[in-house]
Coordinates of C-alpha atoms and ligand atoms in Angstrom, one line a residue:
X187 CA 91.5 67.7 90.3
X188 CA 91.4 71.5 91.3
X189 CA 94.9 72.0 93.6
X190 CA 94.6 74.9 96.4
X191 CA 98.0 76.8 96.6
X192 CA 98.8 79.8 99.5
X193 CA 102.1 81.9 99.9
X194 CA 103.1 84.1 102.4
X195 CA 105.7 86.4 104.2
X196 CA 107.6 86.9 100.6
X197 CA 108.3 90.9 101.3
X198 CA 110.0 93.1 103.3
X199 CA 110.5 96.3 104.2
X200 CA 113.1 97.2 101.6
X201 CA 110.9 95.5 98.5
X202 CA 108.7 92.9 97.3
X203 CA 105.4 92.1 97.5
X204 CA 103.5 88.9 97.8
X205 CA 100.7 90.1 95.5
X206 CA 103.6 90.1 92.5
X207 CA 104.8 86.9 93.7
X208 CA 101.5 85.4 93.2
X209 CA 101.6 87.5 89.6
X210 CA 104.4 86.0 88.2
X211 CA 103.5 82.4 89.5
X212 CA 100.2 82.3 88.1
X213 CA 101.1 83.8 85.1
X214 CA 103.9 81.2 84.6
X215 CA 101.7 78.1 85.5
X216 CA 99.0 79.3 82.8
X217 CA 102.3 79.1 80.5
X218 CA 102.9 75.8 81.7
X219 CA 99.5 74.8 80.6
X220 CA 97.5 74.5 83.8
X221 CA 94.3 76.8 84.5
X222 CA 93.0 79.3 87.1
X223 CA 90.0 78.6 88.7
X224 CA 87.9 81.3 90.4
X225 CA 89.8 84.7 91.0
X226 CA 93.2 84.8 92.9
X227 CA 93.0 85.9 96.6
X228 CA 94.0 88.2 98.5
X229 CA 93.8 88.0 102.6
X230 CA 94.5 89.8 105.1
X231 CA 95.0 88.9 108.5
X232 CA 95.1 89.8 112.0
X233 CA 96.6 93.2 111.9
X234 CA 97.9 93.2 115.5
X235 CA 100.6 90.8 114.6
X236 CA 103.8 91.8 115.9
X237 CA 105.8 90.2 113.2
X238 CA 103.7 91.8 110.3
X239 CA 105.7 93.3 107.5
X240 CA 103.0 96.1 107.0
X241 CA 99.3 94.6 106.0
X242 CA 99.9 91.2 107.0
X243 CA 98.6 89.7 103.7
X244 CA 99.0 86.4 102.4
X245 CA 97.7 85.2 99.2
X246 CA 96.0 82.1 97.6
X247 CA 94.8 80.4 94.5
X248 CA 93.3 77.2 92.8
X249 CA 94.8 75.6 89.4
X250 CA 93.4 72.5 87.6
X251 CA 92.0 72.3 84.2
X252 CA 89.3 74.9 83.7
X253 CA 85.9 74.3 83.1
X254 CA 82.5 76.7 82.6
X255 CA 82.5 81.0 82.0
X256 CA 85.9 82.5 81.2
X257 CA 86.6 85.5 83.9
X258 CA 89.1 88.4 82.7
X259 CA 91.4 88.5 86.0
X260 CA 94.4 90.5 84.8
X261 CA 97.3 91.2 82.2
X262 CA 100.8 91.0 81.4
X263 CA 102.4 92.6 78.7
X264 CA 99.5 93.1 77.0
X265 CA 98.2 89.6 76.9
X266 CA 94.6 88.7 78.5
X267 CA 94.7 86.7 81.9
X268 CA 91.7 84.4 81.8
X269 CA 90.7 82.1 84.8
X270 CA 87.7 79.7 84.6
X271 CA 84.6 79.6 87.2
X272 CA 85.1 75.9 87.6
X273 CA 87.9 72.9 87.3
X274 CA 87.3 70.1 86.5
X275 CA 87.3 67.1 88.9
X276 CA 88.3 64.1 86.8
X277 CA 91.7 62.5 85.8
X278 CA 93.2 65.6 84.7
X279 CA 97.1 65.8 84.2
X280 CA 98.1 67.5 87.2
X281 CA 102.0 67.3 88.5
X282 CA 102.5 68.6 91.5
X283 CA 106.6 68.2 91.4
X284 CA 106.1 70.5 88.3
X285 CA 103.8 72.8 90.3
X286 CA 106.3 73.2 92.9
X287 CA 109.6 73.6 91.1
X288 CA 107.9 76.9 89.7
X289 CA 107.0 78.2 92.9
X290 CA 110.2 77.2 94.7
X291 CA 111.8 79.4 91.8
X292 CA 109.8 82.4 92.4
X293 CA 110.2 82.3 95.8
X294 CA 113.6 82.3 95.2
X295 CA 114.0 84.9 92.7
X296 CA 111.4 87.1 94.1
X297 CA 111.3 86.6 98.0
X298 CA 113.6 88.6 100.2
X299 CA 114.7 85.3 102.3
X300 CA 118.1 87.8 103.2
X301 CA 115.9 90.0 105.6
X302 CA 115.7 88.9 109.2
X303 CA 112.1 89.2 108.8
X304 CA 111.0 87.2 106.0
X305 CA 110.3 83.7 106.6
X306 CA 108.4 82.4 103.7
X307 CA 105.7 79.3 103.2
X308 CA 103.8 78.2 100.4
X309 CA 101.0 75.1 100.8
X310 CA 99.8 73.4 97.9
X311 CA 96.5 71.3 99.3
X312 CA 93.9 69.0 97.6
X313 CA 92.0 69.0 100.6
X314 CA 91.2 72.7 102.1
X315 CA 91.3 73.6 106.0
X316 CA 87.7 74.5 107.1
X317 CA 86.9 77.9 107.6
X318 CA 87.9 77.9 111.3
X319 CA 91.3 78.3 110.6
X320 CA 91.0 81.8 108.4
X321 CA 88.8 82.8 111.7
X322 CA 91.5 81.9 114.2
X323 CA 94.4 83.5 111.9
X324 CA 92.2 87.0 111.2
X325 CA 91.3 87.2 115.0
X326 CA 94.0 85.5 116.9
X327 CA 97.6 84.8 118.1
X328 CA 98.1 81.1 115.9
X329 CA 101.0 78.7 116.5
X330 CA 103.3 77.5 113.7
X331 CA 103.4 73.7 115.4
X332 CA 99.6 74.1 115.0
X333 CA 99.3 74.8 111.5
X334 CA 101.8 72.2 110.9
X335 CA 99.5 69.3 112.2
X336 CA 96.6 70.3 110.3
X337 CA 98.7 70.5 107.1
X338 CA 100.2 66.8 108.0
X339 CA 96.6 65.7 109.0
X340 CA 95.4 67.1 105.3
X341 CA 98.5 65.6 103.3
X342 CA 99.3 69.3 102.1
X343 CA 102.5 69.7 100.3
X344 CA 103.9 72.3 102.1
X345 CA 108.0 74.3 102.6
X346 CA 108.3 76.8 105.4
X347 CA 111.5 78.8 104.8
X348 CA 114.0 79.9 107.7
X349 CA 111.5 79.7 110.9
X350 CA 108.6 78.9 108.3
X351 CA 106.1 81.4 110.3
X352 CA 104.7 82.2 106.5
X353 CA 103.1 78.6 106.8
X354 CA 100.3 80.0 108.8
X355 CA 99.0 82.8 106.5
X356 CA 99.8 80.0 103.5
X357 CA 97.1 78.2 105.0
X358 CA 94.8 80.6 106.5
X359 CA 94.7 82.3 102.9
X360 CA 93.5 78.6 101.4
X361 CA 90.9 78.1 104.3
X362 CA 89.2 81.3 103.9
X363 CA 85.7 80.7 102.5
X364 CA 84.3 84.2 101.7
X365 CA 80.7 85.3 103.4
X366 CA 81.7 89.2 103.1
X367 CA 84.3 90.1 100.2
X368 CA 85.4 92.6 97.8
X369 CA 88.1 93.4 95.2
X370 CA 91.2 94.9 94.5
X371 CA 92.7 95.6 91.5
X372 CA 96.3 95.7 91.5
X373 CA 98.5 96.6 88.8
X374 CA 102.3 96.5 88.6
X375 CA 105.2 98.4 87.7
X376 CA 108.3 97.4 85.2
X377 CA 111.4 96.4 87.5
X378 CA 113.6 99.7 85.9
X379 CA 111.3 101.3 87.8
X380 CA 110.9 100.0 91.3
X381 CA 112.0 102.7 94.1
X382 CA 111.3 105.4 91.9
X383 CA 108.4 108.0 92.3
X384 CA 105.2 107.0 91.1
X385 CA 103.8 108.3 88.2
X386 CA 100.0 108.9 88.8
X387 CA 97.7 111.7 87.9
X388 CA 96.0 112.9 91.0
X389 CA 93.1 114.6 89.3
X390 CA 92.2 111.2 87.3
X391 CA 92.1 109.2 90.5
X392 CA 89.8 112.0 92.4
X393 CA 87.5 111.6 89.0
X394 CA 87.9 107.9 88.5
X395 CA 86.6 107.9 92.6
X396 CA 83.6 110.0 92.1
X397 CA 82.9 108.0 88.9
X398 CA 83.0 104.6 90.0
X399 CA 80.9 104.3 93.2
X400 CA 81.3 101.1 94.0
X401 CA 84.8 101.6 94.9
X402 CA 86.4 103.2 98.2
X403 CA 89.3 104.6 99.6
X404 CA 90.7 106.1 96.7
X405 CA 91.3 109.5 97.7
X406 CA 91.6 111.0 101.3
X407 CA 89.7 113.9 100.9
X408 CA 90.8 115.3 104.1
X409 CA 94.2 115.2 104.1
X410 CA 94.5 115.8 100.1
X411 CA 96.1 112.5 99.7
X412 CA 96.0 109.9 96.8
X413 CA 95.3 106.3 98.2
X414 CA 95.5 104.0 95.7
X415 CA 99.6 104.1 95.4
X416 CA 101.6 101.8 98.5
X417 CA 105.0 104.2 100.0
X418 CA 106.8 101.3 99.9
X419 CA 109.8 100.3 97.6
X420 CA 107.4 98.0 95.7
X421 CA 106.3 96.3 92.4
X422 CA 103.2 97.6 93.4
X423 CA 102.0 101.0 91.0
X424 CA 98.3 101.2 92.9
X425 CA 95.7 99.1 93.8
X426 CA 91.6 100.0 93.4
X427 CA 89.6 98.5 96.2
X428 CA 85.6 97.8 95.3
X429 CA 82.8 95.6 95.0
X430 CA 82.9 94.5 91.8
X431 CA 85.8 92.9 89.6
X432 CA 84.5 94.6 86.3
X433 CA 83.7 98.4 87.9
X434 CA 87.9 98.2 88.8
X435 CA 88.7 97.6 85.4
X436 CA 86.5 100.3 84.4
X437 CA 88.1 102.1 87.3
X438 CA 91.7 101.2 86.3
X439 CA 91.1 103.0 82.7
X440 CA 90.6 106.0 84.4
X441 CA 93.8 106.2 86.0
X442 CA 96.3 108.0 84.2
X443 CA 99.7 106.7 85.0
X444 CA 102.9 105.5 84.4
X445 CA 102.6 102.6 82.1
X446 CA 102.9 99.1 83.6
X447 CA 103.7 95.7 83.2
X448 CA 100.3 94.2 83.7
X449 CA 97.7 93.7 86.7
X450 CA 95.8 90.9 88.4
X451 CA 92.0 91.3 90.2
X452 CA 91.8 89.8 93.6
X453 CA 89.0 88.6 95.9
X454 CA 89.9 89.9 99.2
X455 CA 88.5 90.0 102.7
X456 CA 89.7 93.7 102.8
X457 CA 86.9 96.1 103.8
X458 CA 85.0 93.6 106.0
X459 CA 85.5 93.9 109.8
X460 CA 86.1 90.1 109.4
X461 CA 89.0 90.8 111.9
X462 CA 86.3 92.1 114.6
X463 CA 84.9 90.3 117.7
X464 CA 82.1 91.9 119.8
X465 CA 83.9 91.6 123.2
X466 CA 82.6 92.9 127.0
X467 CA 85.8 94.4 127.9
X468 CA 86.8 92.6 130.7
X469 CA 87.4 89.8 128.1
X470 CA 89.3 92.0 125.5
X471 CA 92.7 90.6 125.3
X472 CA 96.2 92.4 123.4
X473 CA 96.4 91.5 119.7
X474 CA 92.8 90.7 119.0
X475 CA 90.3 93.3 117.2
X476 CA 87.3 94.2 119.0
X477 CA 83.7 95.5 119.5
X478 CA 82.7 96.9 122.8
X479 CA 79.8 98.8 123.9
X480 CA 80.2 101.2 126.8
X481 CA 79.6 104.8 128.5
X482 CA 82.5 107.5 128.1
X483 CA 84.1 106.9 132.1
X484 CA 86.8 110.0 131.0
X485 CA 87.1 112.7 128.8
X486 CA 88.9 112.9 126.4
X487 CA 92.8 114.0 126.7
X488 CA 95.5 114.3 124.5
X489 CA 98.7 113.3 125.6
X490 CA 102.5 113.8 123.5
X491 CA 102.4 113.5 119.9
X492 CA 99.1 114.5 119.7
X493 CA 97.5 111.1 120.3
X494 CA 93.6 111.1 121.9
X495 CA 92.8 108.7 125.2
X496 CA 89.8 108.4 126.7
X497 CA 87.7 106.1 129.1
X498 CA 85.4 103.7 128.3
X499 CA 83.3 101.3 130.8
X500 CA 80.4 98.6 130.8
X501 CA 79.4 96.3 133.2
X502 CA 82.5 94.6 133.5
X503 CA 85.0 96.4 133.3
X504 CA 87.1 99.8 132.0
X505 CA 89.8 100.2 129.5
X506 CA 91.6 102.7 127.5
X507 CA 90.3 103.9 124.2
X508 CA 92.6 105.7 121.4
X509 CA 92.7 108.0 118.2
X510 CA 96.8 107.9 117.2
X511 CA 98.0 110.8 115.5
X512 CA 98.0 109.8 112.5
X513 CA 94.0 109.1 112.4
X514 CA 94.5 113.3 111.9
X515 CA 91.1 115.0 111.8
X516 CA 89.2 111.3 113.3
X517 CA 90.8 113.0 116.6
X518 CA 88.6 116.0 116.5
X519 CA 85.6 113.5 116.5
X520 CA 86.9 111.9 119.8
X521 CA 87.6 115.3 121.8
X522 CA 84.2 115.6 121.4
X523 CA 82.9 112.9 123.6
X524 CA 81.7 113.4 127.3
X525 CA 81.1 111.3 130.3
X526 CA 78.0 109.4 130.2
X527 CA 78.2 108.9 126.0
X528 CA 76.9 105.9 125.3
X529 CA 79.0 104.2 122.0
X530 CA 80.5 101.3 120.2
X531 CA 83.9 101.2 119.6
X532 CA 85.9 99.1 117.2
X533 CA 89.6 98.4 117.2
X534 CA 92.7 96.5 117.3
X535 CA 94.0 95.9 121.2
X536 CA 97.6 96.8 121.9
X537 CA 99.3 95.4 124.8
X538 CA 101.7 97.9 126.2
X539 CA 99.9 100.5 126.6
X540 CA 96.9 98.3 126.9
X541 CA 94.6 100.2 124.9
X542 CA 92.0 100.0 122.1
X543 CA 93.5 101.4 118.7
X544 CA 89.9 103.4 117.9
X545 CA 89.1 102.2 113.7
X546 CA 85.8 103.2 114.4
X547 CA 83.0 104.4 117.1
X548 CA 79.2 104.3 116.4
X549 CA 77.8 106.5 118.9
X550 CA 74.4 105.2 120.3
X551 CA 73.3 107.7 122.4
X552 CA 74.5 111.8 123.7
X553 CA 74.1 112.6 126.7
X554 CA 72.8 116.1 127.3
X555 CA 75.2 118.4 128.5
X556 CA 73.8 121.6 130.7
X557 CA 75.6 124.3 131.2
X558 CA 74.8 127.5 134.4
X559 CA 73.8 130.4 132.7
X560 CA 72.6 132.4 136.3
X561 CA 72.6 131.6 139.7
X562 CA 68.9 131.6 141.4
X563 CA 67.2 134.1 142.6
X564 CA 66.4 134.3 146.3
X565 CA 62.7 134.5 147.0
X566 CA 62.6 137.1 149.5
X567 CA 65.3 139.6 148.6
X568 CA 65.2 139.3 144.8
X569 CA 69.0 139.2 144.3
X570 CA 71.4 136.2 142.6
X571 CA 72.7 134.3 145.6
X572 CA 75.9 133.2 145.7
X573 CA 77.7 130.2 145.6
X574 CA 79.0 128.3 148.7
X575 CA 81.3 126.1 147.0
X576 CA 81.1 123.3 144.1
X577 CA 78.1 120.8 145.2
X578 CA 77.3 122.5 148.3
X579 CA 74.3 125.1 146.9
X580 CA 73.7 128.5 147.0
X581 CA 72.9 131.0 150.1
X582 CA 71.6 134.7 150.0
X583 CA 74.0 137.1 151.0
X584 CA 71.3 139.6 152.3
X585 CA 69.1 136.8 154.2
X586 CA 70.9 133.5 154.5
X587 CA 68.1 132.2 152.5
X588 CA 69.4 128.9 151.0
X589 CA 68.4 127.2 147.7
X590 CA 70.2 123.7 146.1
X591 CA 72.1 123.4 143.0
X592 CA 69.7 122.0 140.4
X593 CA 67.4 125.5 141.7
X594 CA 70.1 127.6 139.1
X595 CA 69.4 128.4 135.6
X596 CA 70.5 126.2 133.1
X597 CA 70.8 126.2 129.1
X598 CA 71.5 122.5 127.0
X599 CA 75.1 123.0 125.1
X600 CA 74.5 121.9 121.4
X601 CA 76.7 118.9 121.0
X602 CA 79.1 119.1 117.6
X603 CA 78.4 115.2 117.4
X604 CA 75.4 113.5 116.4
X605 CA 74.5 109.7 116.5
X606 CA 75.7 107.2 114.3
X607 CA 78.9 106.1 112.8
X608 CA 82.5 107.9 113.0
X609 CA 85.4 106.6 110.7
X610 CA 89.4 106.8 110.2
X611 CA 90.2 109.2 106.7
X612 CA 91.4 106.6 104.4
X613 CA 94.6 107.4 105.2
X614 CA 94.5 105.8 108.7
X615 CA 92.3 102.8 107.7
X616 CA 93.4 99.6 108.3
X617 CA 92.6 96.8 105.1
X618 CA 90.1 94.9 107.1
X619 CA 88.4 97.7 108.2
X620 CA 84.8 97.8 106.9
X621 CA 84.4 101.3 105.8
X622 CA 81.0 103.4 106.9
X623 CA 80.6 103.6 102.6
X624 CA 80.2 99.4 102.6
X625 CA 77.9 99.7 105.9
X626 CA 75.3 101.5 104.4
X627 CA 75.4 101.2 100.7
X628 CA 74.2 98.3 98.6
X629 CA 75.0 98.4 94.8
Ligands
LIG130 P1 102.0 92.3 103.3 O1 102.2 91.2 102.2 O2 100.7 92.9 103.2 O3 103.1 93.3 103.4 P2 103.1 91.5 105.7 O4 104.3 91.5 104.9 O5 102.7 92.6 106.6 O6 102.0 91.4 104.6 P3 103.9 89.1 106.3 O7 105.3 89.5 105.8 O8 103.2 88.1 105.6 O9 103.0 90.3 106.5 O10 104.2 88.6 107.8 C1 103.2 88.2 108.7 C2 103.6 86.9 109.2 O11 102.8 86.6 110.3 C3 103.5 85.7 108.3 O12 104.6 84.9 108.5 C4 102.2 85.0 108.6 O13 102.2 83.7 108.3 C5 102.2 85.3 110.1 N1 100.8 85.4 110.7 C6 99.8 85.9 110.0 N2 98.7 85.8 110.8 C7 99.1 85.2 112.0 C8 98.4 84.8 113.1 N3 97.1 85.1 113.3 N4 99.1 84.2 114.1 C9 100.4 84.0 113.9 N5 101.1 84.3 112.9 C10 100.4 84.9 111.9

């Protein structure tokens, strides 16, 4: 029997981290005799939540009795974490009392149940959700009464905490069947040293990033910023995102840091666009991620604290497009743009203002932009006429000859922008966001 278990909403602001929660309880089941089967996950879900903590992440995991290859998935205190590609299905010793007391007890030693916020869940299922559910949870607004149901129809074990919203990314984590995925690499800090600084070498993380191809966001090059480290108050010490589990060990050697207590590999939906749905915008609604494909309605503007709005229309409708400050240089990209571009964008909808948060635009096609260099010539008196007014043509001042607007001389303006795909820095990207590296490149 291989058991599915999912936690979420353990964290808060001030600490914690459901990642290390997950840690400690695998690494205390193992103890207890039982097996990992397949690599711990790590999923992310729909980022517009309001309630979201920061990354809205929940985690999940199977145990039984392991059959088939031995995978390397982490470490503590020196000691090798194995986990097995397969459990076995037959008349295995599995206690699911036991099972729970030791989550129950991490939950209650690690969770932060005391913030207002934190309203943890964990689901232990023989019998997974389908997939639908992960799709509803990464793209949607779900309801707790819901997920409830569909645990009750499955005959899940399940104990919400407080108002027990933690349930639904619980489950969502368990139903999500990967058809996209990478990896991340997480390794964490001793408990003396929680709040304090962290310890990394920048240099090794820029050469561990342009060793290791087939990981990204490391390093914002553009703002001169390490991103492998969280800001938070965390057990967290960084976290290496890639495509393959043994490239981020390889990667994680290269680091030079503080020491730490261990680390754990996950499989993550992080760096997929699993969150995205292609959308005409009169459908777009607040709190779901989107695609849209329209023509720039509006230049660009930039309004108080530096944020970038502009335009964008299709058939159906118009709405609101924009670069935050804190997508820094991304908002250079965006001033760019001029009525009649034609472009995808991608982002997460807020509802007040109603506006698309811009992750990404793939611009499809430029539109020229001419610009007067003279005005024409009249035919008779050989002298520049002169304007009447914006629209309304040109007249001779000797003659009265007259001559239309498009009969100036023009010159095409060299657009900064080219076709193709525009990104966040890694410091602005959001963990579903596929970036432009994982479009393109196939290792
Ligand atoms: P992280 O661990 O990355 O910091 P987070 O702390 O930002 O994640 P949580 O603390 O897990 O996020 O809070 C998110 C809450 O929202 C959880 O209770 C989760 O169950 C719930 N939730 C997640 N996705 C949805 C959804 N699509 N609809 C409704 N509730 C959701």
């Amino acid at each position: 029997m291989v058991l599915w278990i999912g936690i979420d909403d353990t964290d808060s602001k001030d600490g914690g981290c459901t990642t290390y929660l997950g840690y400690r309880t695998i690494c205390r089941l193992i103890k207890e005799g039982y097996d990992i089967i397949g690599y711990p996950r790590l999923v992310r879900l729909n980022p517009n939540i309001p309630w979201k903590t920061r990354g809205n992440g929940a985690i999940s995991f199977r145990i039984g009795r392991g059959r088939g290859k031995k995978l390397l998935v982490g470490e503590i205190e020196g000691i090798k974490i194995f986990s097995y590609s397969e459990g076995s299905e037959n008349g295995d010793r599995i206690d699911i009392s036991e099972i729970k007391t030791v989550i129950e007890d991490e939950i209650k030693t690690s969770a932060f149940l005391s913030d207002e916020n934190t309203n943890s869940g964990y689901v232990i299922a023989k019998k997974r959700p389908n997939r639908d559910v992960y799709e509803r949870c990464v793209k949607e607004v779900v309801s707790l009464d819901d997920i409830k149901d569909l645990l009750d129809k499955l005959e899940a074990e399940y104990k919400g905490y407080k108002n027990c919203r933690g349930l639904i990314g619980a489950t969502a984590a368990i139903s999500w069947e990967p058809v996209d995925r990478t990896f991340e690499l997480i390794t964490y800090r001793y408990k003396e040293r929680w709040g304090t600084k962290r310890e990394i070498d920048e240099s090794s993380v820029i050469e561990m990033d342009k060793t290791v191809d087939s990981t990204f966001d490391n390093y914002d090059y553009e703002n001169n910023k390490v991103m492998i480290a969280p800001n938070s108050p965390c057990p967290v010490l960084f976290g290496i995102r890639g495509e393959y589990p043994d490239d981020l060990i390889r990667a994680k050697e290269m680091v030079r840091s503080e020491e730490y207590m261990g680390w754990l590999l996950f499989e993550t939906n992080q760096g997929t666009d699993d969150h995205i749905r292609r959308r005409k915008i009169a459908e777009i609604k607040p709190y779901e991620s989107v695609v849209v494909e329209g023509v720039v309605e509006r230049e660009p503007y930039t309004i108080k604290g530096g944020h970038v709005i502009f335009r964008l229309k299709d058939e159906t409708s118009s709405i609101d497009c924009t670069a935050y400050e804190p997508t820094k240089n991304f908002r250079d990209v965006i001033k760019e743009l001029r009525v009649g571009d034609v472009l995808e964008v991608y982002g997460g909808v807020r509802e007040e203002p109603f506006t698309i948060n811009i992750e990404k635009i793939r611009i499809k096609r430029l539109v020229e932009i001419k610009e007067k260099i003279e005005n024409p010539l009249c035919d008779n008196c050989k002298v520049h006429m002169k304007s009447m007014g914006r629209g309304k043509g040109y007249r001779c001042r000797k003659c009265g000859a007259r001559k239309s607007e498009s009969e100036a001389k023009f010159q095409t303006i060299e657009r900064k922008l080219k076709e193709g795909f525009y990104e966040v820095p890694p410091c602005a990207r959001r963990h579903l966001s596929k970036p432009i590296k994982r479009i393109f490149i196939r290792f």
